[in-house]
Short mmCIF file of C-alpha atoms in Angstrom, two decimals:
data_model
loop_
_atom_site.label_atom_id
_atom_site.label_comp_id
_atom_site.label_asym_id
_atom_site.label_seq_id
_atom_site.Cartn_x
_atom_site.Cartn_y
_atom_site.Cartn_z
CA MET A 81 85.04 84.90 118.60
CA ARG A 82 86.64 82.25 120.83
CA THR A 83 85.74 84.24 123.93
CA ASN A 84 82.02 84.09 123.13
CA ARG A 85 82.17 80.31 122.56
CA LYS A 86 84.01 79.81 125.86
CA PHE A 87 81.38 81.93 127.61
CA ALA A 88 78.54 79.90 126.05
CA VAL A 89 80.15 76.59 127.07
CA THR A 90 80.79 77.89 130.60
CA ALA A 91 77.23 79.23 130.89
CA ALA A 92 75.83 75.90 129.70
CA ALA A 93 77.97 74.00 132.25
CA VAL A 94 76.82 76.30 135.07
CA ALA A 95 73.17 75.87 134.04
CA LEU A 96 73.58 72.10 133.87
CA ALA A 97 75.31 71.99 137.27
CA GLY A 98 72.52 74.08 138.79
CA ALA A 99 69.86 71.83 137.24
CA THR A 100 71.50 68.69 138.68
CA GLY A 101 71.73 70.15 142.16
CA VAL A 102 75.51 70.65 142.23
CA GLY A 103 76.47 73.75 144.21
CA VAL A 104 77.74 76.64 142.09
CA ALA A 105 79.61 79.58 143.59
CA GLN A 106 78.45 83.01 142.43
CA ALA A 107 81.22 85.34 141.28
CA SER A 108 81.02 89.08 140.71
CA PRO A 109 81.45 90.11 137.08
CA ALA A 110 84.91 91.40 136.18
CA PRO A 111 85.24 95.12 135.42
CA ALA A 112 84.98 96.04 131.74
CA GLY A 113 88.24 95.33 129.94
CA ALA A 114 89.79 93.35 132.82
CA ASP A 115 91.59 90.32 131.43
CA ALA A 116 89.93 90.90 128.04
CA PRO A 117 91.95 90.01 124.96
CA SER A 118 93.40 92.90 122.97
CA ALA A 119 91.33 94.29 120.09
CA CYS A 120 94.60 94.75 118.15
CA ARG A 121 95.21 91.01 117.76
CA PRO A 122 94.19 89.93 114.24
CA ALA A 123 91.54 87.42 115.36
CA ASN A 124 89.81 90.03 117.53
CA HIS A 125 88.75 92.67 115.03
CA LEU A 126 86.91 93.06 111.74
CA ALA A 127 88.13 94.99 108.70
CA LYS A 128 86.23 96.18 105.63
CA ILE A 129 87.39 97.93 102.44
CA THR A 130 85.27 100.69 100.90
CA GLU A 131 85.94 103.09 98.05
CA GLY A 132 86.98 106.57 99.15
CA PRO A 133 86.90 109.89 97.31
CA ALA A 134 89.36 110.08 94.41
CA SER A 135 92.11 112.68 94.25
CA SER A 136 93.99 114.00 91.26
CA GLY A 137 95.36 110.94 89.48
CA HIS A 138 94.65 108.50 92.33
CA SER A 139 91.92 106.19 93.58
CA HIS A 140 91.56 105.83 97.35
CA TYR A 141 90.22 102.94 99.39
CA ARG A 142 89.45 103.09 103.11
CA VAL A 143 90.13 100.08 105.32
CA THR A 144 88.02 100.41 108.47
CA LEU A 145 88.74 98.31 111.56
CA THR A 146 86.10 97.69 114.23
CA ALA A 147 86.22 95.62 117.41
CA PRO A 148 83.20 93.91 118.95
CA ARG A 149 82.39 94.30 122.63
CA GLY A 150 84.41 92.18 125.01
CA TYR A 151 87.87 93.18 123.77
CA ALA A 152 90.32 95.51 125.49
CA PRO A 153 91.32 98.77 123.78
CA CYS A 154 94.88 99.05 122.51
CA GLU A 155 97.15 101.52 120.70
CA LEU A 156 98.08 101.47 117.02
CA ALA A 157 100.77 103.55 115.33
CA GLY A 158 101.80 104.45 111.79
CA SER A 159 100.90 102.57 108.62
CA PRO A 160 100.34 98.82 108.50
CA THR A 161 103.23 96.79 107.07
CA ASP A 162 103.49 93.67 104.89
CA VAL A 163 100.43 94.77 102.89
CA ARG A 164 99.42 92.14 100.34
CA PHE A 165 96.57 92.14 97.85
CA SER A 166 94.73 89.07 96.58
CA ASN A 167 91.80 88.20 94.35
CA SER A 168 89.74 85.04 94.91
CA GLY A 169 92.47 83.72 97.21
CA LYS A 170 95.34 84.27 94.76
CA GLU A 171 97.99 86.82 95.70
CA ILE A 172 98.40 89.57 93.09
CA GLY A 173 102.06 90.42 93.71
CA VAL A 174 101.67 94.17 94.21
CA THR A 175 103.51 95.53 97.22
CA ALA A 176 102.59 98.78 98.94
CA GLY A 177 104.76 101.52 100.36
CA ARG A 178 103.83 103.98 103.11
CA TYR A 179 103.02 107.66 103.16
CA GLY A 180 102.34 110.24 105.87
CA SER A 181 103.66 110.62 109.39
CA GLN A 182 104.41 107.32 111.07
CA LYS A 183 104.60 108.88 114.55
CA GLY A 184 100.89 109.23 115.39
CA VAL A 185 99.27 106.91 117.95
CA VAL A 186 95.54 106.12 118.06
CA THR A 187 93.40 104.14 120.50
CA PHE A 188 91.46 101.27 118.96
CA GLY A 189 88.80 99.09 120.55
CA PRO A 190 85.07 98.61 120.98
CA GLY A 191 83.34 101.90 120.19
CA HIS A 192 86.59 103.37 118.82
CA PRO A 193 86.95 102.34 115.14
CA VAL A 194 90.03 103.31 113.15
CA HIS A 195 90.89 103.39 109.45
CA PHE A 196 93.76 103.71 107.02
CA ASP A 197 93.91 104.76 103.37
CA ILE A 198 95.19 102.80 100.37
CA GLN A 199 96.20 105.17 97.56
CA VAL A 200 96.48 103.71 94.06
CA ARG A 201 97.55 105.40 90.82
CA ASP A 202 94.55 105.79 88.55
CA ASP A 203 96.13 104.58 85.31
CA HIS A 204 93.28 102.28 84.14
CA ARG A 205 95.62 99.27 84.10
CA GLY A 206 94.92 98.12 87.63
CA THR A 207 94.35 94.59 88.82
CA PRO A 208 91.11 93.76 90.65
CA ALA A 209 91.44 92.57 94.24
CA ASP A 210 88.92 91.47 96.87
CA GLU A 211 91.13 91.10 99.95
CA VAL A 212 94.00 92.88 101.66
CA SER A 213 96.21 91.31 104.33
CA PHE A 214 98.38 93.50 106.55
CA THR A 215 100.29 93.62 109.82
CA LEU A 216 99.28 96.30 112.31
CA ARG A 217 101.85 98.30 114.26
CA ALA A 218 101.81 99.39 117.88
CA PRO A 219 104.01 102.17 119.30
CA GLY A 220 106.57 99.50 120.29
CA GLY A 221 106.64 97.54 116.99
CA GLU A 222 104.59 95.15 114.90
CA ILE A 223 101.65 93.20 116.30
CA PRO A 224 102.17 89.50 115.46
CA GLY A 225 99.91 87.96 112.84
CA ALA A 226 98.14 89.10 109.70
CA SER A 227 94.82 90.95 109.66
CA PHE A 228 92.48 90.65 106.67
CA ALA A 229 90.03 93.09 105.08
CA ASP A 230 87.44 92.22 102.45
CA GLY A 231 86.04 94.49 99.77
CA SER A 232 86.46 95.39 96.12
CA LEU A 233 89.42 97.47 94.96
CA THR A 234 91.80 97.86 92.03
CA VAL A 235 95.55 97.99 92.66
CA THR A 236 98.61 99.02 90.66
CA ALA A 237 102.33 99.04 91.27
CA GLY A 238 103.26 101.96 93.51
CA ALA A 239 100.26 101.63 95.85
CA LEU A 240 100.75 103.50 99.14
CA VAL A 241 99.23 102.95 102.58
CA GLY A 242 98.56 105.84 104.94
CA PRO A 243 98.81 105.81 108.72
CA VAL A 244 96.03 104.52 110.96
CA GLN A 245 93.65 107.31 112.00
CA ARG A 246 90.69 107.68 114.36
CA GLY A 247 87.16 107.11 113.09
CA ALA A 248 85.36 104.91 110.62
#
């Protein structure tokens, strides 16, 4: 939330300058989204893991991404890459493949949450995890940096990650 801290510091400086009698020029507010940082950058969104409905022989977990106000919408495509699972800060060592069409593009930003599915074999030998790190993809390639989602899940070898879709 660097943007909010910068705004608070700027607002405090303007208030202080006004209180001390220093002239302050009034500027019109910028249009929504103008010069706003992208919601797709890892530091600019939130991600949460919840349990989804099970299917025959598999457990499913939904990773939902939301962006607070003040960030510009962006486009995401396909399944996240470099998916890693950890428990209490220790990486588990399970890698995830992809499933589904990787060609779809969705808009993500404030008021437009997205989600993707993690499918895990339900063989009762899973390893508990409380965090997933992943790299999001845009239509032109990967978005630099790792995103993180928190929540309880159980993973096994052969886990698969579905493509990003609209909605929470």
